[in-house]
């Protein structure tokens, strides 16, 4: 057989893709925290503005 | 969107194999394998959805994900384990994976938010892998197409072989039967301890001539286009570079080979009998007839129909359910039986028949039965040699019928594309790792020729693969084709185009040397 059946480099590529995905998800989490913070701040400021 | 991840991960595994093996599969086959794999995952997904009776698609998707893990990860992990008594390590791994699967499933189903996070993570990961491998495959194919379009060797071999416009009467049928990896008698005797003289004597009794034969290349994908173009493939080293493994150019040269074109132009019918699973000889668009010896559709047979499928099946859980050996044996037997019927064709025939035997997998014992399953992979030398008595009997039956049933005595060329590999050839990662014994064994191809009308004089005492068809065209058809040098080029599977010349005299002189590495020994010979 000339096709190499070993999948060592698949494992490495899967790890790399997993790390990238985790980073992307972390930035999503960061965005979620940011938007939560902004909504919190705007909610605190809104009552003052209404006066 | 987040229910797609089991499908994406399964697709990534299939595409990886394609990306990892450029040129060793067709796009159609890749799509078929992809469709089959995704179909399996879909069945599990729908089955889980029906069983769980839940409107939420996340749980069935996780079941399908676990199936993909079992399908591809379990065999990979099991393969890395040491072999213990009664497969205890594999059994232990199975129990651990089953417990993990059940535990994870129960834990995540009760925590839908966590399940969504897992699904998002694997969807992203799977998408990245699919994109990476799909782009890699596309680039590889574009590169291969460009290499073929700009190949000087391909341009040179596209020119027809000059010669008289008509074949001399009476037109003889020409049967080229390639017996893959069949070593010559010297190699069988000195490297494998097998006496093949009874077979050679039987061939001689039928009228065959058996000169000293050698291969110019150590790989089928180079030997076959060399033989069918009567030209060396060595220039590809400069065109493709030593790091290339892509067989696209040699495969294209084999398919549009100039020997078949020469004979077709002189009224011959080009009949092609493909191998069961080897890509280079799986199909031919230039042949007038392609003989399919096992027609119709059979799912079990289709699983082993290409090297890509075999590799993926062997790397998956399907390996525990499926075996190719019976189909391989049946295909080889039927090919030789069908070849014997070719004299019934009315026109003059040029038949190219590629028989993947005695090449592995080893599917015959000396009595032509199927060797026991557990013997596969053990003692390669014994299994290789064990096939020869059976193969020899089948070949003798075929050539006897060809001679008996032909109105005009035909030309029959029995040819090994290269020698065997029981002395470490396939384990070497570079030519420098090869011993002289392994190199000599690999380049010692078998050849026996039925050459009526005095054709044996064109072959003389010795011949190499590159000149076999050239000798036939020169002697019988008056082709103006210069004889090629009988040079031998060694290369290993990891780098098939990284050639190193191996002089025949040097190989013969050092053939019992199983310890010195090739380079050291060659250098000392030069000094």
Coordinates of C-alpha atoms in Angstrom, one line a residue:
Chain A
X1 CA 0.0 0.0 0.0
X2 CA 1.4 3.4 -1.0
X3 CA -1.2 5.5 0.9
X4 CA 0.3 6.1 4.4
X5 CA -2.4 5.0 6.9
X6 CA -0.8 6.8 9.9
X7 CA -2.7 9.7 11.2
X8 CA -0.1 11.4 13.4
X9 CA -0.3 14.7 11.5
X10 CA -4.1 14.5 11.7
X11 CA -3.8 14.6 15.5
X12 CA -1.5 17.6 15.3
X13 CA -3.8 19.4 12.9
X14 CA -6.8 18.6 15.0
X15 CA -5.0 20.0 18.1
X16 CA -4.2 23.2 16.2
X17 CA -7.8 23.6 15.0
X18 CA -9.0 22.9 18.5
X19 CA -6.7 25.7 19.9
X20 CA -7.9 28.1 17.3
X21 CA -11.6 27.2 18.0
X22 CA -11.0 27.7 21.8
X23 CA -9.4 31.1 21.1
X24 CA -12.3 32.1 18.9
X25 CA -14.8 30.9 21.6
X26 CA -12.8 32.7 24.3
X27 CA -13.1 35.9 22.3
X28 CA -16.8 35.2 22.0
X29 CA -17.0 34.9 25.7
X30 CA -15.0 38.1 26.0
X31 CA -17.5 39.8 23.7
X32 CA -20.4 38.5 25.8
X33 CA -18.7 39.9 28.9
X34 CA -18.2 43.2 27.2
X35 CA -21.7 43.5 26.0
X36 CA -23.0 42.4 29.4
X37 CA -20.9 45.1 31.0
X38 CA -22.1 47.7 28.5
X39 CA -25.7 46.8 29.1
X40 CA -25.1 47.0 32.8
X41 CA -23.5 50.5 32.5
X42 CA -26.2 51.8 30.3
X43 CA -28.9 50.5 32.7
X44 CA -27.2 52.3 35.6
X45 CA -26.9 55.5 33.6
X46 CA -30.5 55.4 32.2
X47 CA -32.3 56.4 35.4
X48 CA -30.1 59.5 35.7
X49 CA -30.9 60.6 32.2
X50 CA -34.6 60.1 32.7
X51 CA -34.6 62.7 35.5
Chain B
X1 CA -25.8 24.8 12.9
X2 CA -24.3 23.2 16.0
X3 CA -25.7 19.8 15.1
X4 CA -23.3 19.6 12.1
X5 CA -20.2 18.8 14.0
X6 CA -20.3 15.0 13.8
X7 CA -20.6 15.3 10.0
X8 CA -17.8 17.9 9.8
X9 CA -15.5 15.7 11.9
X10 CA -16.2 12.6 9.9
X11 CA -15.7 14.6 6.7
X12 CA -12.4 15.9 8.0
X13 CA -11.1 12.4 8.7
X14 CA -11.8 11.4 5.1
X15 CA -10.5 14.6 3.5
X16 CA -7.3 14.3 5.6
X17 CA -6.5 10.9 4.0
X18 CA -6.9 12.6 0.5
X19 CA -4.8 15.6 1.5
X20 CA -2.2 13.3 3.0
X21 CA -1.9 11.1 -0.2
X22 CA -1.9 13.5 -3.2
X23 CA -2.4 11.7 -6.5
X24 CA -3.4 8.4 -5.0
X25 CA -7.2 8.8 -5.4
X26 CA -9.7 10.2 -7.9
X27 CA -12.0 13.0 -6.9
X28 CA -15.0 10.8 -7.8
X29 CA -13.8 8.2 -5.3
X30 CA -13.1 10.7 -2.6
X31 CA -16.7 12.0 -3.0
X32 CA -18.1 8.4 -2.9
X33 CA -16.2 7.7 0.3
X34 CA -17.3 11.0 1.7
X35 CA -20.9 10.3 0.9
X36 CA -20.7 6.8 2.4
X37 CA -19.1 8.0 5.6
X38 CA -21.6 10.9 6.0
X39 CA -24.4 8.5 5.3
X40 CA -23.3 6.2 8.2
X41 CA -23.2 9.2 10.5
X42 CA -26.7 10.3 9.3
X43 CA -28.1 6.8 10.0
X44 CA -26.8 7.0 13.6
X45 CA -28.1 10.6 14.0
X46 CA -31.6 9.7 12.8
X47 CA -31.6 6.5 14.8
X48 CA -30.6 8.4 18.0
X49 CA -33.3 11.0 17.3
X50 CA -35.9 8.3 16.9
X51 CA -34.8 6.6 20.1
X52 CA -34.5 9.7 22.2
X53 CA -37.8 11.1 20.9
X54 CA -36.6 14.6 21.8
X55 CA -37.4 17.8 19.9
X56 CA -33.9 19.0 20.9
X57 CA -31.4 18.0 18.2
X58 CA -28.3 18.4 20.4
X59 CA -28.5 15.0 22.1
X60 CA -28.8 13.0 18.8
X61 CA -25.9 15.1 17.4
X62 CA -23.8 14.1 20.4
X63 CA -24.6 10.4 19.9
X64 CA -23.5 10.8 16.2
X65 CA -20.3 12.5 17.5
X66 CA -19.6 9.5 19.8
X67 CA -20.1 7.2 16.9
X68 CA -17.5 9.1 14.9
X69 CA -15.1 8.8 17.8
X70 CA -15.7 5.0 18.0
X71 CA -15.4 4.7 14.2
X72 CA -12.1 6.4 13.8
X73 CA -10.5 7.1 17.2
X74 CA -10.9 3.7 18.8
X75 CA -8.9 1.8 16.1
X76 CA -6.2 4.5 16.2
X77 CA -5.9 4.3 20.0
X78 CA -6.1 0.4 19.9
X79 CA -3.4 0.3 17.3
X80 CA -1.0 2.2 19.6
X81 CA -1.5 -0.4 22.4
X82 CA 1.0 -3.3 22.9
X83 CA -0.5 -6.6 21.8
X84 CA -1.4 -8.5 25.0
X85 CA -2.9 -12.0 25.5
X86 CA -6.5 -12.4 24.2
X87 CA -6.5 -8.7 23.0
X88 CA -6.9 -7.7 26.7
X89 CA -5.6 -4.2 26.2
X90 CA -8.0 -3.6 23.4
X91 CA -10.8 -5.0 25.4
X92 CA -9.8 -2.7 28.3
X93 CA -9.7 0.3 26.1
X94 CA -13.2 -0.6 24.8
X95 CA -14.6 -0.8 28.3
X96 CA -13.0 2.6 29.3
X97 CA -14.3 4.2 26.1
X98 CA -17.8 2.8 26.6
X99 CA -17.9 4.0 30.2
X100 CA -16.7 7.4 29.1
X101 CA -19.2 7.6 26.3
X102 CA -22.2 6.7 28.5
X103 CA -20.9 9.0 31.4
X104 CA -20.3 12.0 29.1
X105 CA -23.6 11.6 27.3
X106 CA -25.6 11.4 30.6
X107 CA -23.7 14.4 32.1
X108 CA -24.1 16.6 29.1
X109 CA -27.7 15.8 28.3
X110 CA -28.6 17.1 31.8
X111 CA -26.6 20.3 31.1
X112 CA -27.9 21.7 27.8
X113 CA -25.7 24.9 28.0
X114 CA -22.5 22.8 28.3
X115 CA -23.7 20.6 25.4
X116 CA -24.1 23.8 23.3
X117 CA -20.6 24.9 24.2
X118 CA -19.2 21.5 23.3
X119 CA -21.2 21.5 20.0
X120 CA -19.9 25.1 19.2
X121 CA -16.3 24.1 19.9
X122 CA -16.4 21.0 17.7
X123 CA -18.3 22.8 14.9
X124 CA -15.6 25.4 14.8
X125 CA -12.9 22.7 14.9
X126 CA -14.5 20.5 12.3
X127 CA -15.1 23.5 10.0
X128 CA -11.4 24.6 10.2
X129 CA -10.2 21.0 9.5
X130 CA -12.6 20.5 6.5
X131 CA -11.5 23.9 5.0
X132 CA -7.8 23.2 5.6
X133 CA -7.9 19.7 3.9
X134 CA -10.2 20.8 1.1
X135 CA -8.0 23.7 0.2
X136 CA -4.9 21.5 0.4
X137 CA -6.4 18.9 -1.9
X138 CA -7.5 21.6 -4.4
X139 CA -4.0 23.1 -4.4
X140 CA -2.4 19.7 -4.8
X141 CA -4.5 18.9 -7.8
X142 CA -3.9 22.3 -9.5
X143 CA -0.1 21.7 -8.9
X144 CA -0.3 18.2 -10.4
X145 CA -2.2 19.5 -13.5
X146 CA 0.3 22.2 -14.0
X147 CA 3.2 19.8 -13.7
X148 CA 1.7 17.5 -16.3
X149 CA 1.1 20.4 -18.7
X150 CA 4.6 21.6 -18.4
X151 CA 6.3 18.1 -18.3
X152 CA 9.0 17.8 -21.0
X153 CA 8.9 14.0 -20.6
X154 CA 5.1 13.9 -21.2
X155 CA 5.6 16.1 -24.3
X156 CA 8.4 13.9 -25.7
X157 CA 6.4 10.7 -25.1
X158 CA 3.3 12.2 -26.7
X159 CA 5.1 11.9 -30.0
X160 CA 4.3 8.6 -31.9
X161 CA 6.9 5.9 -32.2
X162 CA 8.1 6.0 -35.9
X163 CA 7.8 2.8 -37.9
X164 CA 6.1 1.1 -40.9
X165 CA 2.5 2.1 -41.2
X166 CA 1.2 -1.5 -41.2
X167 CA 1.7 -4.5 -39.0
X168 CA 3.4 -7.4 -40.8
X169 CA 1.1 -10.4 -41.6
X170 CA 0.1 -12.5 -40.0
X171 CA -0.7 -10.2 -37.1
X172 CA 0.1 -11.8 -33.8
X173 CA -1.8 -11.1 -30.6
X174 CA 0.3 -9.6 -27.9
X175 CA -0.4 -10.4 -24.2
X176 CA 1.5 -8.5 -21.6
X177 CA 0.7 -10.1 -18.2
X178 CA 2.3 -8.1 -15.4
X179 CA 2.7 -10.2 -12.2
X180 CA 3.1 -7.5 -9.6
X181 CA 6.2 -8.0 -7.4
X182 CA 7.2 -11.3 -8.9
X183 CA 10.9 -11.7 -8.3
X184 CA 13.3 -13.6 -10.6
X185 CA 14.6 -17.0 -9.9
X186 CA 18.0 -15.8 -8.6
X187 CA 16.3 -13.6 -6.0
X188 CA 13.8 -16.3 -5.1
X189 CA 16.7 -18.8 -4.5
X190 CA 19.3 -16.6 -2.8
X191 CA 17.1 -14.1 -0.9
X192 CA 14.0 -16.2 -0.2
X193 CA 15.2 -19.8 -0.3
X194 CA 12.6 -20.8 -2.9
X195 CA 13.3 -23.0 -5.9
X196 CA 11.3 -21.7 -8.8
X197 CA 13.0 -24.0 -11.4
X198 CA 10.0 -26.3 -11.9
X199 CA 7.9 -23.3 -13.0
X200 CA 10.6 -22.0 -15.3
X201 CA 11.1 -25.5 -16.8
X202 CA 7.4 -25.8 -17.5
X203 CA 7.4 -22.4 -19.2
X204 CA 10.5 -23.4 -21.3
X205 CA 8.7 -26.7 -22.3
X206 CA 5.9 -24.5 -23.7
X207 CA 8.4 -22.6 -25.7
X208 CA 9.2 -19.6 -23.4
X209 CA 12.6 -18.0 -23.2
X210 CA 13.8 -16.9 -19.8
X211 CA 16.7 -14.5 -19.9
X212 CA 18.3 -12.7 -17.0
X213 CA 15.7 -10.0 -16.2
X214 CA 15.9 -6.9 -14.0
X215 CA 13.7 -3.9 -13.2
X216 CA 14.8 -0.3 -13.8
X217 CA 12.7 1.0 -10.9
X218 CA 11.6 -0.2 -7.5
X219 CA 8.0 0.9 -7.8
X220 CA 5.0 -0.2 -9.8
X221 CA 4.0 3.4 -10.6
X222 CA 7.3 3.9 -12.3
X223 CA 7.9 0.5 -13.8
X224 CA 4.6 0.2 -15.7
X225 CA 4.8 3.5 -17.6
X226 CA 8.5 2.7 -18.2
X227 CA 7.5 -0.6 -19.8
X228 CA 4.5 0.7 -21.8
X229 CA 6.4 3.8 -23.1
X230 CA 9.7 1.9 -23.7
X231 CA 11.3 4.9 -22.0
X232 CA 12.9 5.8 -18.7
X233 CA 11.0 7.8 -16.1
X234 CA 14.2 9.1 -14.5
X235 CA 13.8 12.7 -16.0
X236 CA 10.8 13.1 -13.6
X237 CA 13.2 13.5 -10.7
X238 CA 14.3 16.9 -12.1
X239 CA 10.7 17.8 -13.1
X240 CA 9.0 17.0 -9.9
X241 CA 11.8 17.3 -7.3
X242 CA 13.0 14.6 -4.9
X243 CA 10.3 15.5 -2.3
X244 CA 7.4 14.7 -4.5
X245 CA 5.3 11.6 -4.0
X246 CA 2.6 12.4 -6.5
X247 CA 2.1 9.7 -9.1
X248 CA -0.1 11.8 -11.4
X249 CA 2.4 12.2 -14.2
X250 CA 3.5 8.5 -14.4
X251 CA -0.2 7.5 -14.2
X252 CA -1.0 9.8 -17.1
X253 CA 1.9 8.4 -19.1
X254 CA 0.7 4.9 -18.4
X255 CA -2.8 5.7 -19.5
X256 CA -1.8 7.3 -22.8
X257 CA 1.2 5.0 -23.3
X258 CA 2.9 5.2 -26.7
X259 CA 3.2 1.4 -27.1
X260 CA -0.6 1.0 -27.1
X261 CA -0.9 4.0 -29.4
X262 CA 1.6 2.5 -31.8
X263 CA -0.2 -0.8 -31.9
X264 CA -3.7 0.8 -32.2
X265 CA -2.5 2.8 -35.2
X266 CA -1.6 -0.5 -36.8
X267 CA -5.0 -2.1 -36.4
X268 CA -4.7 -3.7 -32.9
X269 CA -7.5 -3.7 -30.4
X270 CA -6.1 -2.5 -27.0
X271 CA -7.7 -4.6 -24.3
X272 CA -7.1 -3.6 -20.8
X273 CA -7.7 -5.8 -17.8
X274 CA -7.4 -3.7 -14.7
X275 CA -6.2 -4.5 -11.2
X276 CA -8.7 -4.8 -8.4
X277 CA -7.7 -1.7 -6.4
X278 CA -4.4 -0.2 -7.6
X279 CA -5.2 3.4 -8.9
X280 CA -2.7 3.5 -11.8
X281 CA -4.3 0.4 -13.4
X282 CA -7.9 0.8 -12.2
X283 CA -9.3 2.2 -15.4
X284 CA -8.2 3.2 -18.9
X285 CA -9.8 5.8 -21.1
X286 CA -7.6 5.0 -24.1
X287 CA -8.3 1.2 -24.2
X288 CA -10.7 -0.1 -26.8
X289 CA -12.1 -2.6 -24.2
X290 CA -11.8 -2.7 -20.4
X291 CA -12.6 -6.2 -19.1
X292 CA -14.4 -6.1 -15.7
X293 CA -14.1 -9.6 -14.4
X294 CA -16.4 -9.1 -11.5
X295 CA -19.3 -7.0 -12.9
X296 CA -22.3 -5.7 -10.9
X297 CA -22.5 -4.0 -7.5
X298 CA -21.6 -5.5 -4.2
X299 CA -21.2 -3.3 -1.2
X300 CA -18.7 -5.6 0.6
X301 CA -16.5 -5.7 -2.6
X302 CA -16.8 -2.0 -3.1
X303 CA -15.3 -1.3 0.3
X304 CA -11.9 -2.7 -1.0
X305 CA -12.2 -1.4 -4.6
X306 CA -9.6 1.4 -4.2
X307 CA -6.5 2.0 -2.1
X308 CA -8.2 5.1 -0.4
X309 CA -11.1 2.9 0.7
X310 CA -8.9 0.2 1.9
X311 CA -6.8 2.6 3.9
X312 CA -9.9 4.2 5.5
X313 CA -11.5 0.9 6.3
X314 CA -8.3 -0.4 7.9
X315 CA -8.2 2.8 10.0
X316 CA -11.8 2.4 11.2
X317 CA -14.0 0.2 13.1
X318 CA -15.1 -1.4 9.8
X319 CA -11.8 -3.3 9.8
X320 CA -13.3 -5.6 12.4
X321 CA -16.2 -6.5 10.1
X322 CA -14.8 -6.5 6.6
X323 CA -12.1 -8.5 4.8
X324 CA -10.8 -8.0 1.3
X325 CA -8.8 -11.2 0.9
X326 CA -11.6 -13.4 -0.5
X327 CA -12.4 -10.7 -3.1
X328 CA -8.7 -10.2 -4.0
X329 CA -8.3 -13.9 -4.5
X330 CA -11.4 -14.2 -6.6
X331 CA -10.5 -11.2 -8.7
X332 CA -7.0 -12.5 -9.5
X333 CA -8.4 -16.0 -10.4
X334 CA -11.1 -14.5 -12.7
X335 CA -8.6 -12.1 -14.3
X336 CA -6.3 -15.0 -15.4
X337 CA -9.3 -17.1 -16.5
X338 CA -10.7 -14.2 -18.6
X339 CA -7.3 -13.5 -20.1
X340 CA -7.2 -17.0 -21.4
X341 CA -10.4 -16.4 -23.4
X342 CA -8.9 -13.4 -25.3
X343 CA -7.9 -15.4 -28.4
X344 CA -11.6 -15.5 -29.2
X345 CA -11.4 -11.8 -30.2
X346 CA -11.4 -11.5 -34.0
X347 CA -9.1 -8.5 -34.4
X348 CA -5.4 -8.6 -33.4
X349 CA -5.2 -7.9 -29.7
X350 CA -2.8 -6.0 -27.5
X351 CA -3.8 -7.0 -24.0
X352 CA -2.3 -5.4 -20.9
X353 CA -3.2 -7.4 -17.9
X354 CA -2.2 -6.3 -14.4
X355 CA -2.3 -9.0 -11.8
X356 CA -1.7 -7.9 -8.2
X357 CA 0.0 -11.1 -7.2
X358 CA 2.3 -12.2 -5.6
X359 CA 2.1 -8.6 -4.3
X360 CA 0.5 -8.3 -0.9
X361 CA -2.1 -8.8 0.4
X362 CA -1.2 -12.5 0.4
X363 CA -4.4 -14.3 -0.5
X364 CA -3.4 -17.7 -1.7
X365 CA -1.8 -20.6 0.1
X366 CA 0.1 -23.2 -1.9
X367 CA -3.2 -25.1 -2.6
X368 CA -4.9 -21.9 -3.8
X369 CA -7.0 -21.7 -0.6
X370 CA -7.3 -18.6 1.5
X371 CA -4.6 -18.3 4.2
X372 CA -5.9 -18.0 7.7
X373 CA -6.9 -14.5 8.7
X374 CA -4.5 -14.4 11.7
X375 CA -1.5 -15.1 9.5
X376 CA -1.8 -11.7 7.6
X377 CA 1.0 -9.4 8.6
X378 CA 3.1 -12.2 10.0
X379 CA 6.2 -13.6 8.4
X380 CA 6.0 -11.8 5.1
X381 CA 8.7 -14.0 3.4
X382 CA 6.7 -17.3 4.1
X383 CA 3.4 -15.8 3.0
X384 CA 5.0 -14.4 -0.2
X385 CA 6.6 -17.7 -1.1
X386 CA 3.5 -19.6 -0.1
X387 CA 1.5 -17.9 -2.9
X388 CA 3.9 -18.8 -5.7
X389 CA 2.9 -22.5 -6.3
X390 CA -0.7 -21.5 -6.7
X391 CA 0.0 -18.4 -8.8
X392 CA 2.4 -20.5 -11.0
X393 CA -0.3 -23.1 -11.7
X394 CA -2.8 -20.4 -12.6
X395 CA -0.4 -18.6 -14.9
X396 CA 0.6 -21.9 -16.6
X397 CA -3.0 -22.7 -17.2
X398 CA -3.6 -19.3 -18.8
X399 CA -0.6 -19.2 -21.1
X400 CA -1.2 -22.8 -22.2
X401 CA -4.7 -21.9 -23.3
X402 CA -3.5 -18.7 -25.0
X403 CA -1.0 -20.8 -27.0
X404 CA -3.5 -23.6 -27.7
X405 CA -6.4 -21.3 -28.8
X406 CA -4.5 -18.8 -30.9
X407 CA -4.7 -19.3 -34.7
X408 CA -1.4 -17.4 -35.1
X409 CA 1.2 -18.1 -32.4
X410 CA 0.9 -15.1 -30.1
X411 CA 3.6 -13.0 -28.3
X412 CA 3.2 -13.6 -24.5
X413 CA 5.2 -11.4 -22.1
X414 CA 5.1 -12.5 -18.4
X415 CA 6.7 -9.7 -16.5
X416 CA 7.3 -8.8 -12.9
X417 CA 7.4 -5.0 -12.5
X418 CA 10.0 -5.2 -9.7
X419 CA 11.2 -7.8 -7.3
X420 CA 10.0 -8.7 -3.8
X421 CA 10.5 -6.8 -0.5
X422 CA 11.1 -9.3 2.2
X423 CA 14.5 -8.0 3.2
X424 CA 13.7 -4.5 4.5
X425 CA 13.0 -2.5 1.3
X426 CA 9.6 -1.2 2.6
X427 CA 11.0 -0.2 6.0
X428 CA 13.7 2.1 4.5
X429 CA 12.9 5.8 4.6
X430 CA 15.8 6.7 2.3
X431 CA 18.0 4.9 -0.2
X432 CA 20.9 5.4 2.2
X433 CA 19.1 3.1 4.6
X434 CA 18.9 0.2 2.2
X435 CA 21.3 -2.8 2.3
X436 CA 22.6 -4.2 -1.0
X437 CA 20.6 -7.3 -0.3
X438 CA 17.3 -5.3 -0.1
X439 CA 18.2 -3.3 -3.2
X440 CA 19.1 -6.4 -5.2
X441 CA 16.0 -8.2 -4.1
X442 CA 13.7 -5.3 -5.1
X443 CA 15.2 -4.7 -8.5
X444 CA 15.3 -8.5 -9.4
X445 CA 12.1 -8.7 -11.4
X446 CA 10.8 -11.9 -13.1
X447 CA 10.4 -12.2 -16.9
X448 CA 9.6 -15.0 -19.3
X449 CA 8.7 -14.5 -22.9
X450 CA 6.9 -16.5 -25.6
X451 CA 8.4 -15.1 -28.8
X452 CA 7.5 -17.1 -31.9
X453 CA 9.3 -16.5 -35.2
X454 CA 12.7 -16.1 -33.6
X455 CA 11.9 -13.1 -31.4
X456 CA 14.1 -14.5 -28.6
X457 CA 17.1 -13.2 -30.5
X458 CA 15.9 -9.6 -29.9
X459 CA 16.0 -10.2 -26.2
X460 CA 19.4 -11.9 -26.0
X461 CA 20.7 -13.1 -22.6
X462 CA 19.4 -10.3 -20.5
X463 CA 16.8 -7.5 -20.6
X464 CA 15.5 -4.8 -18.3
X465 CA 11.8 -3.8 -18.1
X466 CA 12.4 -0.6 -20.1
X467 CA 13.4 -2.6 -23.2
X468 CA 10.8 -5.4 -23.1
X469 CA 8.2 -3.7 -25.3
X470 CA 10.8 -1.9 -27.3
X471 CA 12.3 -5.3 -28.3
X472 CA 8.9 -6.5 -29.4
X473 CA 8.2 -3.3 -31.4
X474 CA 11.6 -3.3 -33.0
X475 CA 11.7 -7.0 -33.9
X476 CA 8.2 -7.7 -35.0
X477 CA 7.1 -4.3 -36.3
X478 CA 10.3 -2.6 -37.4
X479 CA 9.8 0.3 -35.1
X480 CA 12.5 3.0 -35.3
X481 CA 12.8 3.1 -31.5
X482 CA 16.3 3.4 -30.0
X483 CA 17.2 0.9 -27.3
X484 CA 17.1 2.5 -23.8
X485 CA 20.0 2.1 -21.4
X486 CA 19.5 -0.7 -18.9
X487 CA 20.1 1.6 -16.0
X488 CA 18.5 0.8 -12.6
X489 CA 17.3 3.5 -10.3
X490 CA 16.6 2.9 -6.6
X491 CA 14.2 5.0 -4.6
X492 CA 12.1 4.3 -1.5
X493 CA 8.3 4.6 -0.9
X494 CA 8.7 7.8 1.0
X495 CA 10.5 9.5 -1.9
X496 CA 9.8 7.6 -5.1
X497 CA 11.4 10.2 -7.3
X498 CA 14.6 10.7 -5.3
X499 CA 16.6 8.3 -7.5
X500 CA 20.0 6.8 -7.0
X501 CA 21.6 4.8 -9.7
X502 CA 22.4 1.2 -8.7
X503 CA 24.8 -0.5 -11.2
X504 CA 23.7 -4.1 -11.9
X505 CA 27.3 -5.5 -11.5
X506 CA 27.5 -3.8 -8.1
X507 CA 24.1 -5.2 -7.0
X508 CA 25.1 -8.7 -8.1
X509 CA 28.5 -8.6 -6.4
X510 CA 27.1 -7.4 -3.0
X511 CA 23.8 -9.2 -3.1
X512 CA 24.5 -11.2 0.1
X513 CA 25.4 -8.1 2.1
X514 CA 22.5 -7.6 4.5
X515 CA 24.3 -5.3 7.0
X516 CA 26.1 -2.5 5.1
X517 CA 24.0 0.5 4.2
X518 CA 23.6 1.2 0.5
X519 CA 25.6 4.5 0.5
X520 CA 28.6 3.3 2.5
X521 CA 28.9 0.1 0.5
X522 CA 28.5 2.0 -2.8
X523 CA 31.1 4.6 -1.9
X524 CA 33.6 1.9 -0.8
X525 CA 32.9 0.1 -4.2
X526 CA 33.8 3.4 -6.0
X527 CA 37.0 3.8 -4.1

